[in-house]
XYZ file of N, CA and C in Angstrom:
807
model
N -32.090 4.381 -4.747
C -31.503 2.973 -4.017
C -29.624 3.144 -3.852
N -28.993 2.980 -3.631
C -27.641 3.419 -3.415
C -26.713 1.737 -3.925
N -25.903 2.579 -4.806
C -25.054 1.627 -5.541
C -23.920 0.397 -4.811
N -23.945 -0.855 -4.666
C -23.030 -1.502 -3.915
C -22.004 -2.196 -4.509
N -21.071 -2.695 -4.178
C -19.409 -2.529 -4.454
C -20.108 -4.306 -5.204
N -20.985 -4.859 -4.707
C -20.821 -6.168 -5.509
C -21.868 -5.890 -7.178
N -22.507 -4.936 -6.891
C -23.345 -4.382 -8.061
C -22.592 -4.306 -9.138
N -21.657 -2.857 -8.342
C -20.545 -2.528 -9.528
C -19.547 -3.798 -9.738
N -19.217 -4.641 -8.946
C -18.139 -5.740 -9.636
C -19.221 -6.529 -10.480
N -20.698 -6.879 -10.261
C -21.358 -7.766 -11.530
C -21.272 -6.959 -12.934
N -21.251 -5.903 -12.778
C -21.669 -4.716 -13.600
C -19.943 -5.068 -14.299
N -19.169 -4.671 -13.818
C -18.002 -4.696 -15.112
C -16.762 -5.998 -15.230
N -17.344 -6.757 -14.689
C -16.155 -8.181 -14.792
C -17.003 -8.977 -15.790
N -17.691 -8.175 -16.252
C -18.068 -9.257 -17.399
C -17.282 -8.866 -18.773
N -17.472 -9.675 -19.987
C -17.032 -9.373 -21.190
C -16.838 -7.752 -21.529
N -15.916 -7.286 -21.899
C -15.868 -6.027 -22.240
C -14.999 -5.949 -23.848
N -15.358 -5.371 -24.453
C -14.766 -5.220 -25.879
C -13.421 -4.833 -25.615
N -12.310 -4.887 -25.974
C -10.863 -4.471 -25.900
C -10.410 -4.504 -24.777
N -10.700 -5.117 -23.740
C -10.380 -4.760 -22.282
C -9.521 -5.942 -22.049
N -7.973 -5.923 -21.820
C -7.417 -7.160 -21.338
C -6.691 -7.225 -19.722
N -6.806 -7.946 -19.157
C -6.569 -8.191 -17.795
C -5.059 -8.713 -17.898
N -4.573 -8.017 -17.135
C -3.139 -8.273 -16.417
C -3.177 -9.594 -15.987
N -1.975 -10.329 -16.638
C -1.432 -11.980 -16.253
C -1.231 -11.910 -14.738
N -2.561 -13.142 -14.223
C -2.049 -13.168 -12.497
C -1.051 -14.521 -12.289
N -1.032 -14.551 -11.628
C 0.038 -15.941 -10.620
C -0.626 -15.785 -9.278
N -1.259 -17.149 -8.836
C -1.888 -17.240 -7.516
C -0.615 -18.033 -6.842
N -0.101 -17.498 -5.883
C 0.829 -18.243 -4.712
C 0.049 -18.691 -3.652
N -0.779 -18.614 -3.515
C -1.019 -19.492 -1.904
C -2.793 -19.139 -1.729
N -3.651 -19.864 -1.304
C -4.927 -19.480 -0.995
C -5.155 -19.574 0.753
N -6.148 -18.932 1.070
C -6.317 -18.719 2.557
C -7.254 -19.505 2.976
N -8.261 -19.740 2.080
C -9.265 -20.876 2.466
C -8.611 -21.920 3.925
N -9.207 -22.036 4.435
C -9.189 -22.905 5.391
C -7.970 -22.538 6.669
N -6.976 -21.707 6.297
C -6.120 -20.928 7.603
C -6.955 -20.722 8.594
N -6.586 -20.754 9.671
C -6.686 -20.420 10.805
C -7.053 -18.486 11.264
N -8.251 -18.465 11.350
C -8.436 -16.923 11.473
C -7.937 -16.080 12.608
N -7.390 -15.000 12.785
C -7.447 -14.206 13.986
C -8.390 -13.692 14.423
N -8.749 -13.455 15.598
C -9.737 -12.551 15.874
C -9.929 -11.584 15.383
N -11.512 -11.396 14.737
C -11.649 -9.846 14.429
C -11.282 -9.978 12.842
N -10.458 -10.689 12.275
C -9.450 -10.683 11.223
C -10.451 -10.652 10.263
N -9.993 -9.759 9.163
C -10.515 -9.714 7.777
C -10.268 -11.413 7.344
N -11.363 -11.886 6.292
C -10.806 -12.854 5.242
C -10.646 -12.649 3.909
N -9.596 -13.442 3.523
C -9.729 -12.935 2.229
C -9.991 -14.164 1.106
N -10.319 -14.358 -0.153
C -10.746 -15.498 -0.689
C -9.320 -16.461 -1.116
N -7.971 -15.283 -1.563
C -7.267 -15.913 -2.560
C -6.013 -14.673 -2.269
N -4.746 -14.995 -2.616
C -3.847 -13.804 -2.895
C -3.494 -13.566 -4.303
N -3.874 -12.496 -4.825
C -3.816 -12.035 -6.368
C -2.690 -11.107 -6.631
N -1.409 -12.059 -7.556
C -0.474 -11.322 -7.616
C -0.629 -10.808 -8.910
N 0.131 -9.549 -8.979
C 0.573 -9.019 -10.112
C 2.177 -8.388 -10.262
N 2.888 -8.934 -11.255
C 4.492 -8.858 -10.645
C 4.858 -7.607 -12.026
N 5.436 -6.501 -11.736
C 5.256 -5.321 -12.537
C 7.010 -5.204 -12.627
N 7.395 -4.949 -13.591
C 8.644 -4.108 -13.777
C 9.009 -3.178 -13.746
N 9.411 -2.380 -12.722
C 9.651 -0.606 -12.609
C 10.670 -0.569 -13.073
N 10.466 0.371 -14.753
C 11.809 0.729 -15.309
C 12.215 2.283 -14.850
N 13.421 2.586 -14.968
C 13.984 4.308 -14.161
C 13.517 4.903 -14.478
N 13.193 6.020 -13.638
C 12.132 7.056 -12.651
C 13.528 7.926 -12.663
N 13.829 9.005 -12.797
C 14.523 9.985 -12.418
C 14.501 10.592 -11.172
N 15.225 10.784 -10.575
C 15.492 11.537 -8.830
C 16.776 12.019 -8.815
N 16.584 12.724 -7.936
C 18.221 13.741 -7.674
C 18.522 12.789 -6.810
N 18.446 12.010 -5.802
C 19.308 11.254 -5.538
C 19.176 9.320 -5.222
N 18.071 9.078 -5.741
C 17.585 7.392 -5.413
C 17.563 7.073 -6.540
N 17.610 6.230 -7.187
C 16.999 5.062 -8.527
C 16.317 4.279 -8.305
N 15.565 4.036 -9.347
C 14.371 2.828 -9.705
C 15.366 1.668 -9.992
N 14.696 0.803 -9.465
C 15.174 -0.920 -10.382
C 13.758 -1.359 -10.000
N 13.992 -3.088 -10.481
C 12.954 -3.537 -10.634
C 12.377 -3.937 -9.415
N 10.742 -4.055 -9.206
C 10.089 -4.059 -8.198
C 8.735 -4.940 -8.345
N 8.521 -5.759 -7.570
C 7.923 -6.556 -7.094
C 6.331 -6.258 -6.744
N 5.169 -5.785 -6.725
C 4.114 -5.453 -5.583
C 3.003 -6.451 -5.970
N 2.389 -6.992 -5.182
C 0.876 -7.540 -5.072
C 0.472 -7.221 -4.321
N -0.711 -6.437 -4.447
C -2.023 -6.107 -4.115
C -2.886 -6.865 -3.784
N -2.947 -6.926 -2.390
C -3.986 -7.936 -1.604
C -4.455 -7.488 -0.401
N -5.351 -7.939 -0.272
C -6.224 -7.795 1.308
C -6.541 -9.167 1.949
N -5.920 -9.458 3.165
C -5.635 -11.323 3.829
C -6.312 -10.731 5.447
N -5.634 -11.940 5.764
C -6.141 -11.718 7.465
C -4.764 -11.151 8.248
N -4.684 -10.838 9.611
C -3.634 -10.674 10.219
C -3.722 -9.686 11.282
N -2.642 -9.731 12.188
C -2.444 -9.758 13.122
C -1.286 -8.654 13.034
N -1.044 -7.177 14.052
C 0.174 -6.214 13.560
C 1.475 -7.110 14.416
N 2.962 -6.981 13.440
C 4.211 -7.746 13.692
C 4.592 -7.502 14.832
N 5.274 -8.769 15.212
C 6.068 -8.412 16.467
C 7.404 -7.962 16.332
N 7.958 -7.361 17.133
C 9.450 -6.214 16.258
C 10.420 -7.606 16.456
N 11.056 -7.475 15.437
C 12.496 -8.516 14.963
C 13.788 -7.434 14.930
N 14.608 -7.988 15.815
C 16.457 -7.366 15.481
C 16.221 -6.485 17.057
N 17.481 -5.864 16.472
C 17.796 -4.965 17.850
C 16.812 -3.190 17.568
N 16.479 -2.835 18.434
C 15.893 -1.165 18.657
C 16.897 -0.293 18.173
N 16.898 0.844 17.656
C 17.368 1.928 17.521
C 16.400 2.852 18.086
N 15.555 2.683 19.176
C 14.968 3.799 19.728
C 15.725 4.928 19.983
N 15.434 6.188 20.695
C 16.370 7.008 20.610
C 15.386 8.489 21.253
N 15.681 8.320 23.118
C 14.988 8.986 23.893
C 15.136 10.651 23.466
N 15.585 11.059 23.015
C 16.123 11.966 22.286
C 15.348 12.485 20.767
N 14.583 11.653 20.333
C 14.377 11.410 18.549
C 13.083 12.221 18.611
N 12.460 12.142 17.610
C 11.150 13.036 17.109
C 10.398 11.985 16.560
N 9.399 12.659 16.250
C 7.671 12.173 15.063
C 8.017 12.780 14.048
N 8.489 11.951 13.014
C 8.289 12.951 11.686
C 7.043 12.129 11.145
N 6.511 13.043 10.668
C 4.984 13.315 10.022
C 4.458 13.308 11.148
N 2.898 13.322 10.351
C 1.426 13.897 11.049
C 0.367 12.427 11.370
N 0.709 11.181 11.629
C 0.015 10.477 11.776
C -1.333 10.608 12.441
N -1.947 11.568 13.577
C -3.019 12.154 13.882
C -3.389 12.537 13.364
N -2.866 13.386 12.388
C -3.638 14.079 10.812
C -4.296 13.281 9.693
N -3.474 12.293 9.197
C -3.750 11.422 8.825
C -4.525 10.293 8.882
N -5.035 9.844 9.988
C -5.786 8.716 10.255
C -6.922 8.994 9.749
N -7.612 10.188 9.516
C -9.204 10.085 9.516
C -9.186 9.807 7.742
N -8.047 9.364 7.334
C -8.097 9.468 5.458
C -8.156 7.586 5.486
N -7.704 6.947 6.800
C -7.434 5.632 6.403
C -8.803 4.742 6.166
N -9.333 3.861 5.051
C -10.055 3.525 4.953
C -10.117 1.664 4.715
N -10.768 1.025 5.548
C -10.881 -0.607 5.617
C -11.001 -0.983 3.775
N -10.110 -1.769 3.396
C -10.712 -2.168 2.095
C -11.913 -3.359 2.069
N -12.279 -3.738 1.253
C -13.274 -4.915 0.403
C -12.959 -5.423 -0.671
N -11.820 -5.321 -1.700
C -11.274 -6.039 -2.426
C -10.244 -5.893 -2.488
N -9.604 -6.513 -3.688
C -8.271 -6.638 -3.645
C -7.450 -5.616 -3.786
N -7.355 -3.911 -2.924
C -7.362 -2.642 -3.599
C -6.424 -2.240 -2.639
N -5.884 -2.918 -1.874
C -5.048 -2.025 -1.152
C -4.093 -0.556 -1.697
N -3.970 -0.816 -3.156
C -2.607 0.092 -3.726
C -3.580 1.416 -4.065
N -4.994 0.785 -4.788
C -6.379 1.943 -4.879
C -6.494 2.664 -3.364
N -6.582 1.973 -2.556
C -7.166 2.798 -1.385
C -5.720 3.261 -0.644
N -4.562 2.851 -0.856
C -3.393 3.986 -0.471
C -3.456 4.699 -1.226
N -3.755 4.817 -2.849
C -3.744 6.019 -3.689
C -5.360 6.525 -3.129
N -5.768 6.904 -2.371
C -6.960 7.161 -2.173
C -6.539 8.166 -0.852
N -6.295 7.140 -0.125
C -6.079 8.220 0.987
C -4.892 9.210 0.986
N -3.757 8.989 0.194
C -2.847 10.289 -0.009
C -3.559 11.202 -0.686
N -4.510 10.721 -1.560
C -5.381 12.182 -2.504
C -6.231 12.820 -1.192
N -6.708 12.008 0.006
C -7.467 13.163 0.660
C -6.350 13.790 1.794
N -5.514 13.052 2.090
C -4.406 13.707 2.826
C -4.206 15.460 2.011
N -3.734 15.255 0.904
C -3.220 16.549 0.043
C -4.608 17.427 -0.321
N -5.920 16.737 -0.231
C -6.621 17.570 -1.271
C -7.922 17.904 -0.492
N -8.103 17.126 0.983
C -9.194 17.010 1.828
C -10.552 16.325 1.183
N -10.167 15.683 -0.122
C -11.072 15.196 -0.668
C -10.649 13.697 -1.447
N -11.114 12.869 -0.501
C -10.572 11.336 -0.449
C -11.685 10.597 -1.106
N -11.291 10.094 -2.290
C -12.497 9.246 -3.664
C -12.721 8.531 -2.797
N -14.059 7.844 -3.347
C -14.873 6.528 -2.204
C -14.259 5.238 -3.037
N -14.215 4.520 -2.357
C -13.474 2.719 -2.944
C -14.669 2.744 -4.184
N -15.406 2.484 -4.253
C -16.246 2.425 -5.506
C -15.709 3.598 -6.755
N -15.567 4.621 -5.788
C -15.061 5.914 -7.126
C -13.830 5.542 -7.887
N -12.897 4.968 -6.529
C -11.362 4.982 -7.163
C -10.698 3.828 -7.991
N -12.413 2.619 -8.014
C -11.945 1.430 -8.256
C -12.672 1.484 -9.861
N -13.509 2.780 -10.179
C -13.923 2.677 -11.701
C -13.227 3.556 -12.108
N -12.533 4.528 -11.215
C -11.187 5.150 -12.021
C -10.040 4.318 -12.746
N -10.017 2.994 -12.035
C -8.442 1.787 -12.097
C -9.644 1.508 -13.287
N -10.309 0.881 -13.318
C -11.085 0.120 -14.252
C -11.016 0.518 -15.389
N -11.565 1.950 -15.956
C -11.417 2.484 -16.898
C -9.694 3.292 -17.450
N -9.285 3.258 -16.496
C -7.620 4.031 -16.876
C -7.008 3.167 -17.609
N -6.292 3.387 -18.701
C -5.585 1.993 -19.069
C -3.823 2.118 -18.713
N -3.882 0.744 -18.006
C -2.109 0.545 -17.348
C -1.208 1.363 -18.055
N -0.179 1.772 -17.325
C 1.172 1.842 -18.129
C 2.284 0.530 -17.836
N 1.590 -0.345 -16.958
C 3.066 -1.377 -16.727
C 2.452 -2.365 -17.193
N 1.214 -2.865 -18.069
C 0.744 -4.202 -18.529
C -0.336 -4.255 -19.169
N -0.447 -4.679 -20.341
C -1.790 -4.800 -20.897
C -2.963 -4.748 -20.283
N -3.799 -3.812 -20.777
C -5.199 -3.879 -20.357
C -5.392 -2.761 -18.953
N -6.527 -2.737 -18.171
C -6.701 -1.522 -17.012
C -5.969 -1.549 -16.130
N -5.627 -0.115 -15.386
C -4.744 -0.415 -13.986
C -5.283 -1.692 -13.071
N -6.887 -1.556 -13.096
C -7.712 -2.542 -11.861
C -8.734 -3.208 -12.469
N -8.440 -4.873 -12.271
C -10.188 -5.177 -12.738
C -10.093 -6.457 -11.560
N -10.246 -6.016 -9.888
C -10.171 -6.563 -9.497
C -9.093 -7.817 -8.827
N -7.879 -7.514 -9.348
C -6.992 -8.239 -9.108
C -5.499 -7.822 -8.768
N -5.656 -6.327 -7.952
C -3.857 -6.289 -8.017
C -3.739 -4.941 -8.212
N -2.592 -4.307 -7.819
C -2.536 -2.021 -8.778
C -0.994 -2.566 -8.586
N 0.187 -2.454 -10.098
C 1.384 -2.419 -9.805
C 1.571 -0.583 -9.415
N 3.137 -1.088 -8.835
C 3.520 0.681 -8.338
C 3.290 1.843 -9.361
N 3.973 1.343 -10.297
C 3.446 2.417 -11.715
C 2.263 2.944 -11.632
N 1.405 2.099 -12.326
C -0.387 2.762 -11.547
C -0.820 3.787 -10.819
N -0.114 2.561 -9.579
C -0.423 3.547 -8.736
C 0.055 5.407 -8.579
N 1.260 5.214 -9.478
C 1.733 6.617 -9.853
C 0.961 7.674 -10.988
N 0.179 6.693 -11.695
C -0.738 7.063 -12.635
C -1.827 7.517 -12.100
N -2.038 7.282 -10.751
C -3.558 7.483 -10.146
C -3.980 8.357 -9.666
N -2.109 8.872 -9.187
C -2.423 9.956 -7.947
C -2.295 11.150 -8.911
N -1.303 11.001 -10.514
C -1.540 12.077 -11.135
C -3.165 12.433 -11.714
N -3.862 11.131 -11.903
C -4.837 11.623 -12.508
C -5.675 12.480 -11.671
N -5.459 12.032 -9.957
C -5.862 13.103 -9.095
C -5.401 14.420 -8.856
N -4.617 15.023 -9.811
C -3.596 15.747 -9.908
C -2.538 16.006 -8.797
N -1.873 14.796 -8.106
C -1.002 14.740 -7.195
C 0.225 14.032 -8.354
N 1.366 14.861 -8.536
C 3.039 14.437 -8.486
C 3.297 13.485 -7.957
N 4.025 12.369 -8.293
C 4.620 11.655 -7.616
C 5.702 10.825 -8.154
N 7.055 10.065 -7.356
C 8.001 9.766 -7.622
C 7.992 7.872 -6.882
N 8.692 7.169 -7.846
C 8.382 5.952 -7.363
C 9.815 5.426 -7.825
N 10.499 5.233 -6.445
C 11.737 5.024 -5.846
C 12.015 3.585 -5.453
N 13.231 2.857 -5.311
C 13.757 1.587 -4.416
C 14.825 2.145 -4.092
N 15.819 1.282 -3.306
C 16.811 1.715 -2.495
C 17.084 2.549 -1.668
N 15.747 3.273 -0.619
C 15.166 3.970 -0.090
C 16.168 3.372 1.776
N 16.223 4.540 2.180
C 16.356 3.792 3.489
C 15.618 5.031 4.979
N 15.635 4.600 6.051
C 14.907 5.101 6.886
C 14.764 6.345 7.029
N 16.369 6.998 6.676
C 16.384 8.048 6.955
C 15.901 9.396 5.762
N 15.812 8.575 4.521
C 15.245 9.363 3.568
C 13.861 9.001 3.925
N 12.927 8.071 3.873
C 11.608 7.788 4.340
C 11.111 9.006 5.696
N 12.485 9.119 6.792
C 12.071 10.419 7.512
C 11.817 11.786 6.888
N 12.587 12.026 6.046
C 12.818 13.449 5.577
C 11.626 13.461 4.860
N 11.314 12.693 3.966
C 10.076 13.030 3.396
C 8.768 13.203 3.782
N 9.058 12.589 5.146
C 7.411 12.639 6.410
C 7.865 14.342 6.981
N 9.046 14.432 6.913
C 9.513 15.879 7.960
C 9.213 16.771 6.912
N 9.240 16.823 5.600
C 8.671 17.710 4.426
C 7.866 17.848 4.137
N 6.494 17.147 4.960
C 5.483 17.197 4.313
C 4.906 16.106 3.182
N 6.020 15.383 2.440
C 5.009 14.827 1.681
C 4.688 13.225 1.949
N 4.032 12.536 1.271
C 2.845 11.749 1.463
C 3.448 10.674 1.044
N 3.671 9.533 1.282
C 4.187 8.209 0.979
C 3.503 7.101 1.540
N 3.839 5.967 0.357
C 3.203 4.615 -0.248
C 4.446 3.745 0.109
N 4.480 3.005 0.533
C 5.479 1.511 0.814
C 5.056 0.683 0.081
N 5.561 -0.503 -0.136
C 5.303 -1.647 -0.746
C 6.022 -2.429 0.534
N 5.169 -3.520 0.966
C 5.667 -3.869 2.444
C 5.168 -5.710 2.187
N 5.521 -7.123 2.921
C 5.296 -8.087 2.703
C 4.235 -8.192 3.981
N 2.920 -8.389 3.781
C 2.158 -8.259 4.950
C 1.813 -9.346 6.097
N 2.444 -10.547 5.478
C 2.805 -11.761 6.270
C 3.351 -11.188 7.895
N 4.515 -10.113 7.239
C 5.486 -9.715 8.374
C 5.180 -8.866 9.295
N 4.241 -7.802 8.047
C 4.109 -6.922 8.993
C 2.700 -6.899 10.340
N 1.946 -8.076 9.835
C 0.794 -8.487 10.679
C 1.179 -9.767 11.755
N 2.298 -10.478 10.915
C 2.908 -11.484 11.949
C 1.460 -12.779 11.740
N 1.365 -12.976 10.383
C -0.185 -13.951 10.335
C -0.060 -14.511 9.205
N -0.255 -15.947 8.991
C -0.490 -16.982 10.140
C 0.912 -16.742 11.031
N 1.463 -17.002 12.513
C 1.807 -16.721 13.128
C 3.513 -17.361 13.108
N 4.424 -16.975 12.223
C 5.820 -17.145 12.114
C 5.971 -18.272 10.708
N 4.873 -17.519 10.316
C 4.829 -18.711 8.942
C 4.257 -17.949 7.757
N 3.886 -18.402 6.733
C 3.471 -17.648 5.477
C 4.474 -17.120 4.404
N 4.384 -16.749 3.510
C 5.153 -16.032 2.477
C 5.890 -14.927 2.736
N 7.235 -14.599 2.876
C 7.550 -13.745 3.802
C 8.772 -13.246 2.883
N 8.931 -13.322 1.928
C 10.226 -12.791 1.332
C 9.746 -11.964 0.109
N 8.580 -12.121 -0.219
C 8.268 -11.264 -1.334
C 6.956 -9.563 -1.030
N 7.166 -8.656 -1.513
C 6.068 -7.594 -1.202
C 4.949 -7.891 -2.323
N 4.129 -8.029 -0.957
C 2.431 -8.110 -1.762
C 1.110 -7.264 -0.995
N 1.765 -6.431 -0.296
C 0.776 -5.551 0.237
C 1.553 -3.690 0.139
N 0.327 -2.347 0.383
C 0.697 -1.407 -0.188
C -0.038 -0.691 1.310
N 1.421 0.192 2.095
C 0.503 0.640 2.613
C 0.970 2.440 2.795
N 0.053 3.227 3.454
C 0.769 4.693 3.731
C 1.286 4.935 4.762
N 2.168 5.353 4.605
C 3.376 5.367 6.121
C 3.189 6.937 6.617
N 2.508 6.877 7.868
C 2.148 8.515 7.961
C 2.863 9.183 9.479
N 4.071 8.257 9.967
C 4.695 9.121 10.759
C 5.972 7.661 11.086
N 7.059 8.360 11.319
C 8.248 7.424 12.040
C 8.641 8.371 13.393
N 8.317 7.654 14.606
C 8.904 8.282 15.628
C 10.053 7.027 15.881
N 11.204 8.076 16.463
C 12.681 7.360 16.662
C 12.606 7.386 18.015
N 11.986 8.153 18.828
C 12.088 8.307 20.473
C 11.373 6.514 20.945
N 10.307 6.051 19.957
C 9.547 5.321 20.480
C 10.244 3.611 19.821
N 10.774 4.200 18.363
C 11.249 2.854 17.440
C 10.064 2.533 16.860
N 8.686 3.264 16.504
C 7.692 2.985 15.836
C 7.498 3.148 14.628
N 7.318 2.611 13.752
C 6.253 3.504 12.786
C 4.905 2.781 12.021
N 4.306 4.055 12.247
C 2.579 4.472 12.264
C 2.286 4.355 10.186
N 1.470 3.587 10.233
C 0.692 3.375 9.225
C -1.164 3.194 8.839
N -1.216 3.819 7.776
C -2.622 3.646 7.601
C -2.786 1.968 6.260
N -3.134 0.979 7.136
C -3.352 -0.219 6.321
C -4.493 -0.421 6.224
N -4.640 -0.651 5.008
C -6.226 -0.723 4.384
C -6.411 -2.056 4.973
N -5.259 -3.170 4.643
C -5.450 -4.210 4.598
C -6.248 -5.388 5.784
N -6.074 -4.475 7.191
C -7.296 -5.065 8.459
C -8.279 -4.232 8.949
N -9.297 -4.585 9.638
C -9.773 -3.434 10.318
C -9.128 -2.291 11.332
N -8.030 -3.125 12.157
C -7.333 -1.962 13.105
C -6.289 -1.282 12.501
N -6.352 -0.878 11.261
C -5.167 -0.256 10.092
C -5.338 1.218 10.393
N -6.340 1.558 11.051
C -5.977 3.338 11.304
C -4.760 3.528 12.426
N -3.905 4.353 11.619
C -2.564 4.511 12.438
C -2.447 3.245 13.149
N -2.105 2.245 12.434
C -1.285 1.023 12.706
C 0.002 1.383 13.580
N 0.420 0.785 14.494
C 2.004 1.256 14.962
C 2.472 -0.467 15.015
N 3.826 0.116 14.293
C 4.595 -1.411 13.874
C 6.049 -1.180 14.506
N 6.715 -1.547 15.144
C 7.522 -2.125 15.636
C 8.544 -1.878 14.504
N 9.947 -0.818 14.332
C 10.649 -0.137 13.421
C 11.105 -1.343 12.396
N 11.902 -2.245 13.748
C 12.402 -3.541 13.295
C 11.697 -4.444 12.447
N 10.434 -4.419 12.232
C 9.384 -5.215 12.345
C 9.296 -4.455 10.354
N 8.909 -3.223 10.320
C 7.915 -2.564 8.983
C 10.119 -2.484 8.062
N 11.285 -2.357 8.819
C 12.211 -2.155 7.998
C 12.288 -3.881 7.138
N 12.379 -5.138 7.965
C 12.042 -6.592 7.376
C 10.918 -6.797 6.057
N 9.675 -5.852 6.630
C 8.593 -6.078 5.551
C 9.080 -5.351 4.697
N 9.262 -4.568 4.321
C 9.813 -3.435 3.668
C 10.831 -3.726 2.630
N 12.051 -4.647 3.253
C 13.271 -5.093 2.575
C 12.547 -5.941 1.335
N 11.531 -6.523 1.217
C 11.118 -7.381 0.463
C 10.627 -6.770 -0.846
N 10.687 -5.638 -1.087
C 9.963 -4.575 -2.372
C 11.561 -3.698 -2.437
N 12.770 -3.847 -2.149
C 14.025 -3.279 -2.138
C 13.584 -1.569 -1.582
N 12.760 -1.513 -0.620
C 12.669 -0.196 0.038
C 12.142 0.180 -1.075
N 10.629 0.009 -1.647
C 10.400 0.765 -2.308
C 9.249 1.905 -1.815
N 9.474 3.201 -2.266
C 8.142 4.094 -1.559
C 7.566 4.918 -3.359
N 6.484 5.130 -2.933
C 5.963 6.153 -3.724
C 5.724 7.803 -2.857
N 6.552 8.841 -3.175
C 6.437 10.069 -2.562
C 5.598 11.242 -3.196
N 5.085 11.360 -2.556
C 4.400 13.042 -3.486
C 5.501 14.179 -3.678
N 5.386 14.697 -4.881
C 5.941 16.053 -4.774
C 5.491 17.199 -3.840
N 4.057 17.316 -3.827
C 3.033 18.176 -3.244
C 3.126 17.941 -1.810
N 3.151 18.639 -1.010
C 3.287 18.808 0.374
C 2.571 19.629 1.234
N 2.240 19.227 2.551
C 1.143 19.924 3.722
C 1.421 19.699 5.168
N 1.497 20.106 5.506
C 1.412 20.112 6.870
C -0.325 19.346 8.061
N -1.045 18.590 7.493
C -1.818 18.175 8.225
C -1.405 17.223 9.495
């Protein structure tokens, strides 16, 4: 008989000696909100605020970052601002090769699913959702008291930690630009970005909390010919190779001070 996510959640969510949950702040609720056609429904936004200490890099510095990791309802966002599409541009990254590693999340675990996606891209062995949840539940957090994950989101620092648990070194930085993102992808690095989900999905249309990062996505490509950013977005059922106007992506990304987690390992899948 197979083990279900419900069974795992029931087994681990009870009192466990010595285990402390990270403090949560509820920002808003999705109950009663109009749903987009075929869109997922989440019970609530679960917010973890994590201060990200300095991590040395050659060209970028790390500041304070807030990343709330959650799944909710959505549609792909509409473009905002002036396009910088270049008919002589190019594709950075390989979204077609990365697409098979997308998975739709069923918990508040987009950070975990982004890590699993990256592990799959680099090793060819993507952790299951249950497997990476259990890894998070039984790994001590480096950013707050208690565990990396307890059905309540994942901090950026802990995403770096989980990648390391799978043998992948990565660097967390803020203050990035589209040019540095493009070069990371061109070099075969795998990239997780912190974004505002309501902006990416434009849901609720023109409304909702749009000033704080509350979602993690894997950036799989940037096409400067069409001004499109390609994502593996675990938060919506259509998130495999989700295509977002660059202006929408940069607006959503700016809410995290342009936070990226970039792997040191590379390949050209």
